[in-house]
Amino acid sequence: MVGMLPVGTRPDDPTPRLSFFWSLPVAELDRAAADEHAWRGSVGEVWPEAMECLAGTAVPGGLAQARYRDTVHSAWHRGRAVLLGDAAHAMSPQLGQGVNMALLDARALRDALRAHGSLGMALEQYARGRRSHIGIYHFWSRWLTPLFQSERDRLARVRDLVFHPMSRVPGGRGQMLRVLTGTRRGWLGTMPLPDAFLEALDGCRARQGAPSGTVQLAPDR
Ligand SMILES: Cc1cc2nc3c(=O)[nH]c(=O)nc-3n(C[C@H](O)[C@H](O)[C@H](O)COP(=O)(O)OP(=O)(O)OC[C@H]3O[C@@H](n4cnc5c(N)ncnc54)[C@H](O)[C@@H]3O)c2cc1C
């Protein structure tokens, strides 16, 4: 898998930045970037247009290694200790939900601590609520990983044939956005978004001159 993500600017530098990612099996990590020429050749073969953006990137010095794994715990808390974020539920980054989920964990823990005088009950409510949301994301990220990051080229061809057209089927785009915004709950349920948030979103669209409703999450908001 190869890609670039716009990541904004630095506080003291208005240059827009891109984060570049290139994924490999862990066993190949150290060897892959050791030979700069070969590495640039492999990237250029897959994505020639990216080479211009990477011209100023030192190899391997300008590349950081990141590893990930699936984390599944039978319990998220014991005594006064509680797990949040990746410690509770690390998953492959296919759906780009790790930060969303970690922030939602923090909010749910805050709410549970405010609602219950008993620490045990608060941690239980937090864990139950968050697990019921995260379960489907764990499932999807695990099952989608081989479609994006594996040597199974046939699966990748099926992915290309199915995913793009699916985003154009009426209702399909909204459903995909539901998943990608982290607001799916279970197979078909949704997490309601606060009215104030939706109004702020409409305000952003209006300021950018986009017709309201260009990006619709789903008819049920
Ligand atoms: C390649 C890759 C791409 C990703 N892409 C996305 C994406 O596009 N969108 C998205 O939402 N998420 C993405 N993620 C996932 C996201 O980075 C994580 O889900 C998120 O950072 C989890 O936050 P966290 O606070 O739980 O853990 P972390 O961000 O891992 O923070 C844990 C912190 O604890 C520190 N620490 C560890 N041990 C100790 C110790 N003993 N004492 C003190 N400090 C310690 C660590 O140094 C670290 O700073 C990606 C992850 C990877 C690996």
Tab-separated table of N, CA and C in Angstrom, residues 27 56 91:
chain	number	residue	atom	x	y	z
A	27	ALA	N	9.293	-8.130	8.069
A	27	ALA	CA	10.582	-8.783	7.824
A	27	ALA	C	11.410	-8.042	6.770
A	56	GLY	N	13.026	15.462	-2.470
A	56	GLY	CA	13.792	16.091	-1.392
A	56	GLY	C	13.817	15.257	-0.119
A	91	MET	N	-5.553	-1.518	16.052
A	91	MET	CA	-5.979	-2.269	14.860
A	91	MET	C	-5.197	-1.764	13.663
